[in-house]
Amino acid sequence: ADMSAALLLAVTSVSLLRPRLPQRVSVPLRGRVQMLARPSAAFESYRTVGVVCTSCRARLFGYKKKNGVKSSLIKLYIERICADPLRIISDAPPERRAELGSKWHCPTCKSAFARTALIHGKPALKLAGGKVSMVKK
């Protein structure tokens, strides 16, 4: 009995020294809890591109894109948006950001450019085709 108690104490003390981070994070979404992947800072090394409205050329976001301007822009993960000069995301209430399918409009010309979606377990803006374009920085 003394040996098993000592072994249990050794195992718990080692696990207390090295706490494990949760692999999933719970986020409330429409009255239920949605499990999201743990955010990582790996995208800090990605290139920053500018996202502009095609109709009025207003700069909507600065976005950390994995391969720069080489491929087209289909979605914007919220966690990768690094600049919000028109305060589109910043001024939006949290329930609007979490509501799937809600439309996002350009503040200057009022054209709808995206809708909210959950892509690979992460909140994102699914862009409408031809409504925004990408520029270097």
PDB file of C-alpha atoms in Angstrom:
ATOM      1  CA  ALA A   1       0.000   0.000   0.000  1.00  0.00           C
ATOM      2  CA  ASP A   2       2.884   2.373   0.799  1.00  0.00           C
ATOM      3  CA  MET A   3       4.487   1.631  -2.579  1.00  0.00           C
ATOM      4  CA  SER A   4       1.307   2.429  -4.550  1.00  0.00           C
ATOM      5  CA  ALA A   5       0.764   5.644  -2.548  1.00  0.00           C
ATOM      6  CA  ALA A   6       4.347   6.754  -3.278  1.00  0.00           C
ATOM      7  CA  LEU A   7       3.917   5.927  -6.975  1.00  0.00           C
ATOM      8  CA  LEU A   8       0.635   7.863  -7.108  1.00  0.00           C
ATOM      9  CA  LEU A   9       2.285  10.846  -5.408  1.00  0.00           C
ATOM     10  CA  ALA A  10       5.201  10.764  -7.879  1.00  0.00           C
ATOM     11  CA  VAL A  11       2.866  10.620 -10.900  1.00  0.00           C
ATOM     12  CA  THR A  12       0.659  13.478  -9.698  1.00  0.00           C
ATOM     13  CA  SER A  13       3.643  15.680  -8.782  1.00  0.00           C
ATOM     14  CA  VAL A  14       5.147  15.212 -12.282  1.00  0.00           C
ATOM     15  CA  SER A  15       1.820  16.051 -13.935  1.00  0.00           C
ATOM     16  CA  LEU A  16       1.497  19.145 -11.721  1.00  0.00           C
ATOM     17  CA  LEU A  17       4.911  20.363 -12.823  1.00  0.00           C
ATOM     18  CA  ARG A  18       4.018  20.090 -16.511  1.00  0.00           C
ATOM     19  CA  PRO A  19       0.402  21.224 -16.989  1.00  0.00           C
ATOM     20  CA  ARG A  20      -1.176  20.289 -20.288  1.00  0.00           C
ATOM     21  CA  LEU A  21      -2.908  22.899 -22.368  1.00  0.00           C
ATOM     22  CA  PRO A  22      -6.391  22.012 -23.560  1.00  0.00           C
ATOM     23  CA  GLN A  23      -6.508  20.786 -27.150  1.00  0.00           C
ATOM     24  CA  ARG A  24      -9.957  22.288 -27.644  1.00  0.00           C
ATOM     25  CA  VAL A  25     -11.516  25.526 -26.468  1.00  0.00           C
ATOM     26  CA  SER A  26     -15.242  25.883 -25.889  1.00  0.00           C
ATOM     27  CA  VAL A  27     -17.019  28.920 -27.321  1.00  0.00           C
ATOM     28  CA  PRO A  28     -20.740  29.717 -26.922  1.00  0.00           C
ATOM     29  CA  LEU A  29     -22.505  29.749 -30.293  1.00  0.00           C
ATOM     30  CA  ARG A  30     -26.276  30.213 -30.724  1.00  0.00           C
ATOM     31  CA  GLY A  31     -27.116  29.002 -27.258  1.00  0.00           C
ATOM     32  CA  ARG A  32     -24.918  25.886 -27.424  1.00  0.00           C
ATOM     33  CA  VAL A  33     -21.213  25.319 -26.839  1.00  0.00           C
ATOM     34  CA  GLN A  34     -19.046  24.981 -29.951  1.00  0.00           C
ATOM     35  CA  MET A  35     -15.659  23.295 -29.581  1.00  0.00           C
ATOM     36  CA  LEU A  36     -12.907  25.108 -31.465  1.00  0.00           C
ATOM     37  CA  ALA A  37      -9.302  24.148 -32.054  1.00  0.00           C
ATOM     38  CA  ARG A  38      -6.770  25.785 -29.782  1.00  0.00           C
ATOM     39  CA  PRO A  39      -5.479  28.997 -31.422  1.00  0.00           C
ATOM     40  CA  SER A  40      -1.847  29.027 -32.441  1.00  0.00           C
ATOM     41  CA  ALA A  41       0.504  31.869 -33.274  1.00  0.00           C
ATOM     42  CA  ALA A  42       2.015  30.073 -36.288  1.00  0.00           C
ATOM     43  CA  PHE A  43       0.440  32.591 -38.645  1.00  0.00           C
ATOM     44  CA  GLU A  44       2.591  35.438 -37.290  1.00  0.00           C
ATOM     45  CA  SER A  45       5.250  34.512 -39.872  1.00  0.00           C
ATOM     46  CA  TYR A  46       2.754  34.685 -42.776  1.00  0.00           C
ATOM     47  CA  ARG A  47       2.796  37.585 -45.227  1.00  0.00           C
ATOM     48  CA  THR A  48       0.451  40.495 -44.664  1.00  0.00           C
ATOM     49  CA  VAL A  49      -1.832  41.352 -47.582  1.00  0.00           C
ATOM     50  CA  GLY A  50      -4.359  44.148 -47.869  1.00  0.00           C
ATOM     51  CA  VAL A  51      -8.016  43.337 -48.505  1.00  0.00           C
ATOM     52  CA  VAL A  52      -9.797  46.109 -50.434  1.00  0.00           C
ATOM     53  CA  CYS A  53     -13.375  46.579 -51.639  1.00  0.00           C
ATOM     54  CA  THR A  54     -13.471  46.349 -55.449  1.00  0.00           C
ATOM     55  CA  SER A  55     -16.231  48.925 -55.915  1.00  0.00           C
ATOM     56  CA  CYS A  56     -14.849  51.802 -53.777  1.00  0.00           C
ATOM     57  CA  ARG A  57     -11.207  50.632 -53.242  1.00  0.00           C
ATOM     58  CA  ALA A  58     -11.467  51.170 -49.467  1.00  0.00           C
ATOM     59  CA  ARG A  59      -8.987  49.109 -47.444  1.00  0.00           C
ATOM     60  CA  LEU A  60     -11.090  46.745 -45.339  1.00  0.00           C
ATOM     61  CA  PHE A  61      -8.498  44.553 -43.579  1.00  0.00           C
ATOM     62  CA  GLY A  62      -4.878  43.638 -43.197  1.00  0.00           C
ATOM     63  CA  TYR A  63      -4.691  39.827 -43.316  1.00  0.00           C
ATOM     64  CA  LYS A  64      -1.936  37.287 -42.596  1.00  0.00           C
ATOM     65  CA  LYS A  65      -2.087  35.014 -45.667  1.00  0.00           C
ATOM     66  CA  LYS A  66      -0.099  31.806 -45.810  1.00  0.00           C
ATOM     67  CA  ASN A  67       1.314  32.149 -49.339  1.00  0.00           C
ATOM     68  CA  GLY A  68       1.029  35.878 -49.931  1.00  0.00           C
ATOM     69  CA  VAL A  69      -0.723  37.040 -53.103  1.00  0.00           C
ATOM     70  CA  LYS A  70       0.046  33.851 -55.069  1.00  0.00           C
ATOM     71  CA  SER A  71      -3.423  32.335 -54.724  1.00  0.00           C
ATOM     72  CA  SER A  72      -6.909  33.796 -54.636  1.00  0.00           C
ATOM     73  CA  LEU A  73      -8.616  34.953 -51.465  1.00  0.00           C
ATOM     74  CA  ILE A  74     -11.625  32.761 -50.576  1.00  0.00           C
ATOM     75  CA  LYS A  75     -11.974  33.151 -46.804  1.00  0.00           C
ATOM     76  CA  LEU A  76     -10.596  35.252 -43.989  1.00  0.00           C
ATOM     77  CA  TYR A  77     -10.022  33.524 -40.661  1.00  0.00           C
ATOM     78  CA  ILE A  78     -10.930  36.059 -37.951  1.00  0.00           C
ATOM     79  CA  GLU A  79      -7.834  35.206 -35.894  1.00  0.00           C
ATOM     80  CA  ARG A  80      -5.539  36.090 -38.835  1.00  0.00           C
ATOM     81  CA  ILE A  81      -6.952  39.591 -39.382  1.00  0.00           C
ATOM     82  CA  CYS A  82      -4.141  41.853 -38.166  1.00  0.00           C
ATOM     83  CA  ALA A  83      -5.484  45.290 -39.133  1.00  0.00           C
ATOM     84  CA  ASP A  84      -9.041  46.582 -39.138  1.00  0.00           C
ATOM     85  CA  PRO A  85      -8.727  50.251 -40.196  1.00  0.00           C
ATOM     86  CA  LEU A  86     -12.473  50.796 -40.742  1.00  0.00           C
ATOM     87  CA  ARG A  87     -13.280  48.933 -37.475  1.00  0.00           C
ATOM     88  CA  ILE A  88     -15.641  46.506 -39.216  1.00  0.00           C
ATOM     89  CA  ILE A  89     -14.892  43.548 -36.918  1.00  0.00           C
ATOM     90  CA  SER A  90     -13.876  45.597 -33.869  1.00  0.00           C
ATOM     91  CA  ASP A  91     -17.142  47.531 -33.595  1.00  0.00           C
ATOM     92  CA  ALA A  92     -19.403  44.549 -34.351  1.00  0.00           C
ATOM     93  CA  PRO A  93     -21.146  43.038 -31.315  1.00  0.00           C
ATOM     94  CA  PRO A  94     -19.885  39.548 -30.358  1.00  0.00           C
ATOM     95  CA  GLU A  95     -23.232  37.876 -31.079  1.00  0.00           C
ATOM     96  CA  ARG A  96     -23.130  39.212 -34.660  1.00  0.00           C
ATOM     97  CA  ARG A  97     -19.620  37.842 -35.141  1.00  0.00           C
ATOM     98  CA  ALA A  98     -20.731  34.405 -33.915  1.00  0.00           C
ATOM     99  CA  GLU A  99     -23.981  34.248 -35.896  1.00  0.00           C
ATOM    100  CA  LEU A 100     -23.419  32.000 -38.895  1.00  0.00           C
ATOM    101  CA  GLY A 101     -24.543  33.378 -42.252  1.00  0.00           C
ATOM    102  CA  SER A 102     -24.676  37.027 -41.181  1.00  0.00           C
ATOM    103  CA  LYS A 103     -23.715  39.413 -43.987  1.00  0.00           C
ATOM    104  CA  TRP A 104     -20.821  41.881 -43.779  1.00  0.00           C
ATOM    105  CA  HIS A 105     -20.992  45.175 -45.702  1.00  0.00           C
ATOM    106  CA  CYS A 106     -18.371  47.710 -46.759  1.00  0.00           C
ATOM    107  CA  PRO A 107     -18.897  50.796 -44.551  1.00  0.00           C
ATOM    108  CA  THR A 108     -18.195  53.268 -47.376  1.00  0.00           C
ATOM    109  CA  CYS A 109     -20.208  51.858 -50.322  1.00  0.00           C
ATOM    110  CA  LYS A 110     -22.554  49.463 -48.414  1.00  0.00           C
ATOM    111  CA  SER A 111     -21.898  46.490 -50.759  1.00  0.00           C
ATOM    112  CA  ALA A 112     -22.048  43.036 -49.125  1.00  0.00           C
ATOM    113  CA  PHE A 113     -18.635  41.401 -49.370  1.00  0.00           C
ATOM    114  CA  ALA A 114     -18.771  38.395 -46.996  1.00  0.00           C
ATOM    115  CA  ARG A 115     -20.793  36.202 -44.663  1.00  0.00           C
ATOM    116  CA  THR A 116     -19.843  34.596 -41.361  1.00  0.00           C
ATOM    117  CA  ALA A 117     -18.976  30.889 -41.470  1.00  0.00           C
ATOM    118  CA  LEU A 118     -17.271  28.224 -39.386  1.00  0.00           C
ATOM    119  CA  ILE A 119     -14.465  26.717 -41.495  1.00  0.00           C
ATOM    120  CA  HIS A 120     -12.340  23.871 -40.063  1.00  0.00           C
ATOM    121  CA  GLY A 121     -13.727  24.715 -36.617  1.00  0.00           C
ATOM    122  CA  LYS A 122     -12.560  28.340 -36.768  1.00  0.00           C
ATOM    123  CA  PRO A 123     -14.741  31.442 -37.255  1.00  0.00           C
ATOM    124  CA  ALA A 124     -14.139  32.994 -40.664  1.00  0.00           C
ATOM    125  CA  LEU A 125     -15.525  35.404 -43.221  1.00  0.00           C
ATOM    126  CA  LYS A 126     -16.479  33.580 -46.421  1.00  0.00           C
ATOM    127  CA  LEU A 127     -15.909  36.128 -49.183  1.00  0.00           C
ATOM    128  CA  ALA A 128     -18.339  36.774 -52.025  1.00  0.00           C
ATOM    129  CA  GLY A 129     -16.710  36.371 -55.448  1.00  0.00           C
ATOM    130  CA  GLY A 130     -15.450  39.574 -57.026  1.00  0.00           C
ATOM    131  CA  LYS A 131     -16.455  41.824 -54.112  1.00  0.00           C
ATOM    132  CA  VAL A 132     -12.978  42.168 -52.586  1.00  0.00           C
ATOM    133  CA  SER A 133      -9.499  42.063 -54.026  1.00  0.00           C
ATOM    134  CA  MET A 134      -6.061  41.566 -52.557  1.00  0.00           C
ATOM    135  CA  VAL A 135      -3.163  44.008 -52.682  1.00  0.00           C
ATOM    136  CA  LYS A 136       0.384  43.749 -51.370  1.00  0.00           C
ATOM    137  CA  LYS A 137       0.489  45.204 -47.879  1.00  0.00           C
TER     138      LYS A 137
END
